[in-house]
Tab-separated table of C-alpha atoms and ligand atoms in Angstrom:
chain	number	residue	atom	x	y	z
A	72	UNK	CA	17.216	-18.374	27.028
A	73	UNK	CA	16.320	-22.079	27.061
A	74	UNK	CA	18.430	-23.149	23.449
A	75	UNK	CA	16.932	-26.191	21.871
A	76	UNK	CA	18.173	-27.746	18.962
A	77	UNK	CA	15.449	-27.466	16.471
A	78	UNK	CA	13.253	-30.434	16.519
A	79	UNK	CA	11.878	-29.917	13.061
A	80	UNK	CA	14.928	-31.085	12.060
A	81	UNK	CA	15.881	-34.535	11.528
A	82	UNK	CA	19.055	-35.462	12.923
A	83	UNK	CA	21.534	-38.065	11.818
A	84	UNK	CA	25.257	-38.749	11.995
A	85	UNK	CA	27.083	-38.895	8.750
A	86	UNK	CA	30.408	-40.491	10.409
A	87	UNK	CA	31.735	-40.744	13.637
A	88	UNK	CA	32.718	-37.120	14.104
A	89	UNK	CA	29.761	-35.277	12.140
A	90	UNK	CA	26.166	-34.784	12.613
A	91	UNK	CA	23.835	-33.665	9.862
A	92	UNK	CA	20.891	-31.277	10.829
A	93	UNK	CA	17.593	-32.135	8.426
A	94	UNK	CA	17.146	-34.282	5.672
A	95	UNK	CA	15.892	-32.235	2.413
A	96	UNK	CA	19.093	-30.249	0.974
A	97	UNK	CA	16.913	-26.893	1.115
A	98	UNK	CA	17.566	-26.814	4.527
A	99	UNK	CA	20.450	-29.770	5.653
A	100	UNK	CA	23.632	-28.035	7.877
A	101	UNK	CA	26.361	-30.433	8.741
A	102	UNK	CA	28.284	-29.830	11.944
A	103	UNK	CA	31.640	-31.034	12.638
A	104	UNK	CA	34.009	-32.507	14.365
A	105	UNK	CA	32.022	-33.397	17.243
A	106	UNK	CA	33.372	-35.481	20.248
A	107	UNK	CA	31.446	-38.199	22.063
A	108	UNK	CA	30.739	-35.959	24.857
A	109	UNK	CA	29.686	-32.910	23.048
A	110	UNK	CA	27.387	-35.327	20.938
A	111	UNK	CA	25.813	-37.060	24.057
A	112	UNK	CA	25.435	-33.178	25.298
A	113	UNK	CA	23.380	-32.034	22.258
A	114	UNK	CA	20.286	-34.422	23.869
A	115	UNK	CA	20.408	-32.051	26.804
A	116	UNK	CA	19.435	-28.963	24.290
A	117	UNK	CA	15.585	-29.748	24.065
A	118	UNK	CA	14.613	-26.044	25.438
A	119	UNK	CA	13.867	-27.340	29.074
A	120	UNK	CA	17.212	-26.045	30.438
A	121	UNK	CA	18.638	-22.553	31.002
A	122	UNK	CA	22.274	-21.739	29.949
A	123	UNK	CA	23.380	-21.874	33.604
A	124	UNK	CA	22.094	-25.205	33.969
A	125	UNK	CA	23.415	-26.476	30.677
A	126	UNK	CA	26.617	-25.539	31.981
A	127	UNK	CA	26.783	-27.250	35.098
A	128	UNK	CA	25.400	-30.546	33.435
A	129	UNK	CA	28.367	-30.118	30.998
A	130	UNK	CA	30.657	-29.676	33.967
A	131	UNK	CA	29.246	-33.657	34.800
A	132	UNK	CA	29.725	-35.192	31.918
A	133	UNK	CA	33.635	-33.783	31.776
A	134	UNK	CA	33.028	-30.969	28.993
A	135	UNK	CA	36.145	-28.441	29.069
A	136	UNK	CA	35.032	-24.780	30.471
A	137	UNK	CA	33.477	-22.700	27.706
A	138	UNK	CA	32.690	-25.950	25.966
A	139	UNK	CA	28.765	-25.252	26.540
A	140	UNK	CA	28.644	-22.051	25.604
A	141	UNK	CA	30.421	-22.188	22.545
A	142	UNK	CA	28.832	-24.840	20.937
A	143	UNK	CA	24.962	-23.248	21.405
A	144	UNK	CA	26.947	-20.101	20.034
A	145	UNK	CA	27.948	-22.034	17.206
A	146	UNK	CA	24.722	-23.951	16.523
A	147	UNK	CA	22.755	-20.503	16.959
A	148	UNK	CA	24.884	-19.188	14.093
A	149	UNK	CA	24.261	-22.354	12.125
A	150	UNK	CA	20.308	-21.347	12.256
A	151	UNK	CA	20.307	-24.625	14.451
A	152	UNK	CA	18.756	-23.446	17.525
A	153	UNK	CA	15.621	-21.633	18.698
A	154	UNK	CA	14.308	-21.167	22.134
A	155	UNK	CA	10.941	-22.337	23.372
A	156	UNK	CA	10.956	-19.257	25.326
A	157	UNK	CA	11.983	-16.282	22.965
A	158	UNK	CA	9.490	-14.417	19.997
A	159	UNK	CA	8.274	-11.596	22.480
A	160	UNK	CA	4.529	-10.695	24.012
A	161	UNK	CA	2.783	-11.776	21.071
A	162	UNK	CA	4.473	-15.130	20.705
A	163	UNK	CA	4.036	-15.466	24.919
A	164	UNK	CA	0.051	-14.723	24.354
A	165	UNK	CA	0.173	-17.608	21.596
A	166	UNK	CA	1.760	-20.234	23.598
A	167	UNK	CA	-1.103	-18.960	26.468
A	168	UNK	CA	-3.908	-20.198	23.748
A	169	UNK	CA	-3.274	-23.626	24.433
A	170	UNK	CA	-6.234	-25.129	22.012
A	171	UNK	CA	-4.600	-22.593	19.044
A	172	UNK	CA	-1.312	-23.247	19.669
A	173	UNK	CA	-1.428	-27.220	19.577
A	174	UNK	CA	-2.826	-26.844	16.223
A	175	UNK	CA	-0.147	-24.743	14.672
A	176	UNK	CA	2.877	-26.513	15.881
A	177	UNK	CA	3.274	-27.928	12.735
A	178	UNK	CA	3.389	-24.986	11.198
A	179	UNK	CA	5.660	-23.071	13.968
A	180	UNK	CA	7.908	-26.134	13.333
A	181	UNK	CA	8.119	-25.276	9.343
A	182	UNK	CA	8.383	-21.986	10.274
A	183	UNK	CA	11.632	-22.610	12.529
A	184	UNK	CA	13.388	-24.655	9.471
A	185	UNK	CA	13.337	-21.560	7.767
A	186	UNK	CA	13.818	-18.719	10.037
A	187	UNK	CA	17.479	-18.945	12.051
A	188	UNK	CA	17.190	-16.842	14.493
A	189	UNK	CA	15.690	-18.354	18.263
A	190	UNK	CA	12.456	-17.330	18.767
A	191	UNK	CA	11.685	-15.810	14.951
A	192	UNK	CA	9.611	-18.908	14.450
A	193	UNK	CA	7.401	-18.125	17.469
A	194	UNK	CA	7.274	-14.405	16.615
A	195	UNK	CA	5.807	-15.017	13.085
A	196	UNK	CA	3.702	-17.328	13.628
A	197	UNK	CA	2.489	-15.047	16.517
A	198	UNK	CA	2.466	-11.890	13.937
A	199	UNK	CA	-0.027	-13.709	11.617
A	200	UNK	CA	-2.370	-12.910	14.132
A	201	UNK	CA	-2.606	-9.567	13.351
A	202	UNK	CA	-2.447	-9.534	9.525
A	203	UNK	CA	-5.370	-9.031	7.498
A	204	UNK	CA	-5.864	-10.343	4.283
A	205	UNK	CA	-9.220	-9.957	1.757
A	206	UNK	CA	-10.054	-12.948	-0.385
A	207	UNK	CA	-12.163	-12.261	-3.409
A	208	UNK	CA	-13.452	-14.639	-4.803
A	209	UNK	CA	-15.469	-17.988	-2.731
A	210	UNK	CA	-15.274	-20.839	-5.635
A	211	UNK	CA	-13.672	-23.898	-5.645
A	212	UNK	CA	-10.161	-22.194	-5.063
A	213	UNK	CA	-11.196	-18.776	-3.357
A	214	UNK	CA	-12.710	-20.577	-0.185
A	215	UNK	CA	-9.623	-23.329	0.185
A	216	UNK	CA	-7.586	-20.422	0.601
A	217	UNK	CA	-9.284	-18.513	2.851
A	218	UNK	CA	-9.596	-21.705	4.980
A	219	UNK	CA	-5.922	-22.570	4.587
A	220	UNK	CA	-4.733	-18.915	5.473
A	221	UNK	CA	-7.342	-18.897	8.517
A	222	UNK	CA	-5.827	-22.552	9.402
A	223	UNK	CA	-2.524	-20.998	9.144
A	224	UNK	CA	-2.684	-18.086	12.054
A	225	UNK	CA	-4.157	-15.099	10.039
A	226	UNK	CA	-5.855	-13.592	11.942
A	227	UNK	CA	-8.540	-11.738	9.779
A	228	UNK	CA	-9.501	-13.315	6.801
A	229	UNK	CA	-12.243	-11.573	4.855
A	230	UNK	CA	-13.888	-13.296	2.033
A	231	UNK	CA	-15.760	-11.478	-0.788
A	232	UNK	CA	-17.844	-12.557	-3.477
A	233	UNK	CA	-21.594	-12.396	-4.805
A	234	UNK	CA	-24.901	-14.495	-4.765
A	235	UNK	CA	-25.428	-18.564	-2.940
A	236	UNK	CA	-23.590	-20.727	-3.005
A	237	UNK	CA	-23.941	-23.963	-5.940
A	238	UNK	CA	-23.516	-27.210	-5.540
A	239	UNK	CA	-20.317	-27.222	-7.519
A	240	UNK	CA	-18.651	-24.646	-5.167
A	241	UNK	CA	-18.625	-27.752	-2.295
A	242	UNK	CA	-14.527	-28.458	-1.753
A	243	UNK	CA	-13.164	-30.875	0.778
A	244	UNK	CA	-11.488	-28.188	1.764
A	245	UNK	CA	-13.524	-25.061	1.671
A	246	UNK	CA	-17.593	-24.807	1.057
A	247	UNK	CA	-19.714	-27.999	2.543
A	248	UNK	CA	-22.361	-29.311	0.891
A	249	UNK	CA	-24.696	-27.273	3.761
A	250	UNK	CA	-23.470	-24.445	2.171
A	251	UNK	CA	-25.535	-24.823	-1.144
A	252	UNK	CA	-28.116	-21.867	-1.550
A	253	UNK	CA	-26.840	-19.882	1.414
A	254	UNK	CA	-25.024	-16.594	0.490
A	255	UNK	CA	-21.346	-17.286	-0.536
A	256	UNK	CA	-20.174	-14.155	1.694
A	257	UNK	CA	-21.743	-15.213	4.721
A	258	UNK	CA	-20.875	-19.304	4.588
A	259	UNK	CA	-17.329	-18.515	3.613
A	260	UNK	CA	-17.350	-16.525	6.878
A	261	UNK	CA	-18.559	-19.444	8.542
A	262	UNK	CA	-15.920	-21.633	6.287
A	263	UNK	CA	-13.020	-19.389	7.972
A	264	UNK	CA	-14.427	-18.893	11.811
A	265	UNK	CA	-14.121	-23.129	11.504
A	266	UNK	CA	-10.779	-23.315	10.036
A	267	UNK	CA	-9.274	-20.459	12.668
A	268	UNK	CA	-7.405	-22.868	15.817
A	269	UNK	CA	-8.962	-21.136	18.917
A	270	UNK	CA	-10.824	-18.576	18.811
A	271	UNK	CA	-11.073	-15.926	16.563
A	272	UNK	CA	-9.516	-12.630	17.457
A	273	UNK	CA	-11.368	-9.203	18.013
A	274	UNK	CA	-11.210	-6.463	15.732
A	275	UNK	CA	-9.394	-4.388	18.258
A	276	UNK	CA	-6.977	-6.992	19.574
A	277	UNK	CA	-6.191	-7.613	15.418
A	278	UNK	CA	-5.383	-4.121	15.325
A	279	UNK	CA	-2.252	-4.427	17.498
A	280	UNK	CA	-1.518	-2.181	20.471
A	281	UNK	CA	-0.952	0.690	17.792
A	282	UNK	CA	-4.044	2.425	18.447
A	283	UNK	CA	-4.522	2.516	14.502
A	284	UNK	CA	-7.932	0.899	14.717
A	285	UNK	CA	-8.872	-1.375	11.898
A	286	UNK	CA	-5.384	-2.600	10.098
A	287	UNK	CA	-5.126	-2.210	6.404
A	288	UNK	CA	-5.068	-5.153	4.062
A	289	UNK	CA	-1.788	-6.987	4.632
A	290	UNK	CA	-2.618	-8.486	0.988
A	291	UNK	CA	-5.341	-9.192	-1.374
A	292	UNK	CA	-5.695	-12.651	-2.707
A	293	UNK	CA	-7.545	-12.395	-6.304
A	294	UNK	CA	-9.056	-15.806	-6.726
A	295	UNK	CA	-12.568	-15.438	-8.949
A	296	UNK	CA	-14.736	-18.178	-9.546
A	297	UNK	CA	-14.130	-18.167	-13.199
A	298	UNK	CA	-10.385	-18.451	-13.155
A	299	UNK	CA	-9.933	-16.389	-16.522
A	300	UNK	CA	-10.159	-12.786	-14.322
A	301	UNK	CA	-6.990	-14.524	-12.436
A	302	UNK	CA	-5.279	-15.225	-16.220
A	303	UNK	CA	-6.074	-12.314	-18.054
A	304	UNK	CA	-6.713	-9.512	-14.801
A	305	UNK	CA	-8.124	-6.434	-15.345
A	306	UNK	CA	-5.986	-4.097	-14.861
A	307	UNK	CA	-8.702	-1.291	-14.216
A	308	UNK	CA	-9.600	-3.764	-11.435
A	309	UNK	CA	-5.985	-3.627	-9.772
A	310	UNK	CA	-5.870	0.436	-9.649
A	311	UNK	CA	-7.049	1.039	-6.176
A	312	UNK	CA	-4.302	-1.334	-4.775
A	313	UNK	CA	-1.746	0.060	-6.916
A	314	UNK	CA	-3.392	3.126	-5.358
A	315	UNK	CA	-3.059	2.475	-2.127
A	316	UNK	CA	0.092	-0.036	-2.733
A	317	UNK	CA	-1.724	-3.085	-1.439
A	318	UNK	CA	0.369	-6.302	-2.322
A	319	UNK	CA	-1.917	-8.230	-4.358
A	320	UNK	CA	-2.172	-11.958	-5.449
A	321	UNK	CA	-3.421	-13.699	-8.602
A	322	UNK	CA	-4.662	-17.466	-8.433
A	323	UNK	CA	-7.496	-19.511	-10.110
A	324	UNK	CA	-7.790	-22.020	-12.877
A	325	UNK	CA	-8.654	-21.346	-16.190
A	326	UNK	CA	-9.763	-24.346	-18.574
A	327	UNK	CA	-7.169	-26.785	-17.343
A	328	UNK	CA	-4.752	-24.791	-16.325
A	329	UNK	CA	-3.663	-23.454	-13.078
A	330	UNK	CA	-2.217	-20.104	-12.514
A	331	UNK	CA	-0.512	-19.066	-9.197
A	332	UNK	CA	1.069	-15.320	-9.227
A	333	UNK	CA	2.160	-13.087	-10.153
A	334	UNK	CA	2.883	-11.428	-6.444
A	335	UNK	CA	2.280	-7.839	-7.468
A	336	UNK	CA	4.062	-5.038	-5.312
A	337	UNK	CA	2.703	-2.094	-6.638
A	338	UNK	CA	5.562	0.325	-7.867
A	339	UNK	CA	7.840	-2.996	-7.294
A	340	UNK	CA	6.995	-5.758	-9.623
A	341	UNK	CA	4.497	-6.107	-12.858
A	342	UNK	CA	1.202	-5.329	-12.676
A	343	UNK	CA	-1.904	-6.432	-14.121
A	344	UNK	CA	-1.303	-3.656	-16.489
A	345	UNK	CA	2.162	-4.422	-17.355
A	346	UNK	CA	0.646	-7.895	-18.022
A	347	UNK	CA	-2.118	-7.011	-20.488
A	348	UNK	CA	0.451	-4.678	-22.137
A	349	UNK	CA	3.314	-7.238	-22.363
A	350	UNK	CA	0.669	-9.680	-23.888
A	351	UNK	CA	-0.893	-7.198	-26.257
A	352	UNK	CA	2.615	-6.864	-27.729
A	353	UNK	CA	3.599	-10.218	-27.853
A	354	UNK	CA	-0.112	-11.305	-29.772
A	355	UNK	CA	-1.990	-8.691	-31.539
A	356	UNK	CA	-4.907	-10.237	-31.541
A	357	UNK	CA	-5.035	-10.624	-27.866
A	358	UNK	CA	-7.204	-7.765	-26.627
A	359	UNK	CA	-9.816	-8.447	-29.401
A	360	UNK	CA	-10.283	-11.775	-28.083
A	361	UNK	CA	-9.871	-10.677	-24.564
A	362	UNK	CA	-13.093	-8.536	-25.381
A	363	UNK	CA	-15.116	-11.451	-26.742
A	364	UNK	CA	-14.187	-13.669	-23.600
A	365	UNK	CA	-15.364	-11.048	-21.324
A	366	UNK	CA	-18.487	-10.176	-22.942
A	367	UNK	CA	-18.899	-14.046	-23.054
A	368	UNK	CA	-22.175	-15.810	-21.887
A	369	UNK	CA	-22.140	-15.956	-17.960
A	370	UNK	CA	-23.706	-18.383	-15.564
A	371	UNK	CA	-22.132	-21.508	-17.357
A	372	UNK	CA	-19.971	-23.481	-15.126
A	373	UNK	CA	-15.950	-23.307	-15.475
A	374	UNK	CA	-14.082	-25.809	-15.897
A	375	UNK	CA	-12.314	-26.748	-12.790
A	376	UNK	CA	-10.805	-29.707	-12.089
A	377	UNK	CA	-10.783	-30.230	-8.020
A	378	UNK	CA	-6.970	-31.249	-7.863
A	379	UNK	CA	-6.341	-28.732	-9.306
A	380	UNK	CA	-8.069	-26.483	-7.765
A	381	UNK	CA	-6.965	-27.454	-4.617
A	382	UNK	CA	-3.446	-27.194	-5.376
A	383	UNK	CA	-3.808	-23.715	-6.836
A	384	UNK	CA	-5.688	-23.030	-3.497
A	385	UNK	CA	-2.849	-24.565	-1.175
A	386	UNK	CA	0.026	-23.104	-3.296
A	387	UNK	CA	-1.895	-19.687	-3.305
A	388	UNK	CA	-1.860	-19.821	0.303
A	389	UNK	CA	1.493	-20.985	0.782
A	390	UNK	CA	3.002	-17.811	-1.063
A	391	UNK	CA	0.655	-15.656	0.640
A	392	UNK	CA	1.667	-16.988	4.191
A	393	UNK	CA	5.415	-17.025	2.974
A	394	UNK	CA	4.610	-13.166	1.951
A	395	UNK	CA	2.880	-12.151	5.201
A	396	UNK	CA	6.031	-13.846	7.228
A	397	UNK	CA	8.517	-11.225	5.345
A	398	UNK	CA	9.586	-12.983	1.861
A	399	UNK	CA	9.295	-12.671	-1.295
A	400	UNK	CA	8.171	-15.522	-2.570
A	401	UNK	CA	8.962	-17.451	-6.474
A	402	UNK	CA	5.844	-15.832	-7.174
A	403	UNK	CA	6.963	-12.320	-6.796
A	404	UNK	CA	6.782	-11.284	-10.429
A	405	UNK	CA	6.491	-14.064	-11.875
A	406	UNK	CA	3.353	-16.484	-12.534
A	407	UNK	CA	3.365	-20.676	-11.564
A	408	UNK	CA	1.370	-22.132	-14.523
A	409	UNK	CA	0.652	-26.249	-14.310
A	410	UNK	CA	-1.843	-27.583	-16.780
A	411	UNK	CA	-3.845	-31.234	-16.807
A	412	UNK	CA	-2.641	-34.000	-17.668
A	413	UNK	CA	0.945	-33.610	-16.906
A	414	UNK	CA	0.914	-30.877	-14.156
A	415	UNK	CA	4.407	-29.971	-14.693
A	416	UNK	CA	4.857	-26.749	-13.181
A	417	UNK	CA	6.341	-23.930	-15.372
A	418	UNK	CA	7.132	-20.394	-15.006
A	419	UNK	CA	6.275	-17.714	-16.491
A	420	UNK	CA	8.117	-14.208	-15.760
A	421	UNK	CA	5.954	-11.327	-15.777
A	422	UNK	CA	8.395	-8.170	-16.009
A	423	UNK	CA	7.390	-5.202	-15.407
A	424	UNK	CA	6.328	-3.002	-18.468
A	425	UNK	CA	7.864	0.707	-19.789
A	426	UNK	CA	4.887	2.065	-20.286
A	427	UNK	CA	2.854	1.127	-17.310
A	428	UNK	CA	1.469	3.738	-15.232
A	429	UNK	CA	2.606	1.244	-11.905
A	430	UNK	CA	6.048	2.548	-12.628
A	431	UNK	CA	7.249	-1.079	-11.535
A	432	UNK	CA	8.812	-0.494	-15.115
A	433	UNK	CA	10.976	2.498	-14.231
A	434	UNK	CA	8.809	5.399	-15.574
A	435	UNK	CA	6.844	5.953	-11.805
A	436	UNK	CA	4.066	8.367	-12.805
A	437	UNK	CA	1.621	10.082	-10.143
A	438	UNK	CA	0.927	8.798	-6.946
A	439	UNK	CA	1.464	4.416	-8.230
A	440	UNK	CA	5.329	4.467	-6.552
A	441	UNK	CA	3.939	6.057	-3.264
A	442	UNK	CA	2.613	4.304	-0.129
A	443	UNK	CA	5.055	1.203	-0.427
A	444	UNK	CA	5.454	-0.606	2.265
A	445	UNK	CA	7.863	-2.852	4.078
A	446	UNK	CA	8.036	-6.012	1.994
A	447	UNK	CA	8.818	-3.525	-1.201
A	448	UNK	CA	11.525	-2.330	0.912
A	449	UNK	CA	12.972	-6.029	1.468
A	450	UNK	CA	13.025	-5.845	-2.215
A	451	UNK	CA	14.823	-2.947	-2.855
A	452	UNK	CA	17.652	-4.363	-0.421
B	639	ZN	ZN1	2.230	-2.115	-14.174
């Protein structure tokens, strides 16, 4: 083990004796009382040093026995340290893709704010690799986030959607203007290939050493063009993830509103069925007009304002990635709502519903409750 105090974290002394670990209060740990010496010694934890080292260089500067070892055991179980060497194979084979791994330090520094343990940081950011995670949907908020989640360390990002690309697709942070008139499919492919540090892994290599060949969907991000199948979702849409119990994601902008969540775990949290019921009940009239905004004219343009949109888009992404790394994030159930001009963010609970045949809502019927995976599991405990 090489310990190093987390860089990510700012560090500042509050008075003579104690030394505050970050800045924001989601993540700030005080430690105290610490001597002169022990506080000169904390420099000397920046991962390039082995315990036994460490404790001969305390021995110089005049630290009692023990003295080294008990204060990296005590900073480990403050969630203060990680080790540049720790996070297994996978995080070793990231650190050996030099041109990747310079671009998502950043993001394995985030990563170690939130995870204690040494080396979990490393070993997420590593597992990204082999997630694999479907997009549907290449508009103005579909594409950011399939080039944010292929920015991020996923490793396969696949991006569905139908016909060429318009002009008013073009994002600064998904479709270029070259884009316009190719097929949306194949330049969000080329949008993600870009946005992936290093290079792109294989099929095979994404499929882990498990011999499984091709991974299922680690989640499915629902972000269509015309933000109103992300508000209102079809629930006959959703069945074949409920199905198969493939975590699913809502996101898109309707009007000008934007809509992040709900985080469905099928079996586990609402659906888009326990939605439509919930909002049936709560307006009669809903389905009626539901109906009439379906059948509406298509091929106009939605309304989309690009801030929006690319906030949706980077929140979207942020839950997802939060999701993939083992939470559960805010969204998980509930829905983020922020609408122009005021963009305070609000949220809406979506609970599950009785009579949904998800069985999120207590009553599981058929096969919906079966083939849940780990992250459900997390949420049972
Ligand atoms: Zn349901």
């Amino acid at each position: 083990m090489h310990p190093m105090v987390k860089p990510a974290l700012r560090r500042a002394w509050r008075d003579r004796q104690t030394v505050q670990f970050g800045m924001t209060s989601a993540h700030a740990v005080t430690v105290g009382p610490v001597d002169t010496a022990t506080g000169s010694f904390l420099a000397l934890l920046d991962g390039t040093r082995g315990l036994p080292l460490l404790r001969e260089e305390g021995r110089v500067m005049g630290l009692p026995e023990g003295r080294v070892d008990e204060l990296v055991a005590r900073l480990t179980s403050a969630g203060l340290i990680d080790d540049a060497t720790a996070g297994g194979a996978q995080a070793d084979a990231l650190r050996g893709r030099a041109e990747a791994f310079d671009r998502l330090r950043p993001d394995l520094a985030a990563l170690s704010v939130v995870h204690c343990e040494p080396g979990g940081a490393a070993r997420r950011l590593a597992a990204r690799r082999a997630m694999r995670v479907q997009v549907r949907g290449a508009g103005r908020v579909g594409a950011t986030i399939a080039s944010v989640l292929a920015a991020g360390g996923v490793g396969q990002v696949e991006v569905l959607d139908g016909g060429c690309t318009e002009p008013w697709d073009i994002t600064p942070g998904g479709l270029g203007p070259e884009s316009v008139g190719a097929r949306r499919d194949v330049a969000a492919r080329q949008l993600v290939r870009r946005a992936t540090p290093g290079r792109p892994p294989r099929a095979a290599e994404a499929a882990g050493t498990s011999g499984a060949g091709e991974p299922g969907l680690s989640l499915v991000i629902v972000a269509p063009r015309d933000g109103a199948a992300a508000y209102a979702p079809d629930p006959v849409a959703a069945e074949r993830w409920l199905r198969s119990g493939t975590p699913h994601l809502y996101a898109g902008v309707v009007e000008a509103t934007g809509v992040v969540g709900p985080l469905v775990l099928p079996g586990g949290s609402a659906c888009a069925g326990c939605m439509a019921l919930a909002r049936a009940e709560r307006d009669p009239a809903w389905l009626r007009m539901l109906a009439q905004w379906r059948s509406g004219r298509a091929g106009r343009v939605p309304a989309c304002d690009i801030g929006l949109a690319t906030t949706v888009a980077g929140l979207a992404a942020a839950h997802a990635l939060a999701f993939l790394d083992g939470e559960l994030p805010a969204t998980t159930g509930v829905r983020w709502e922020v609408s122009l001009p005021l963009l305070d963010w609000r949220q809406e609970p979506m609970p599950p519903h009785r009579d949904c045949s998800c069985g999120a809502g207590g009553q599981a019927h058929g096969e919906c409750a079966s083939g849940v995976g780990e992250p459900q599991d997390t949420m049972a405990g």
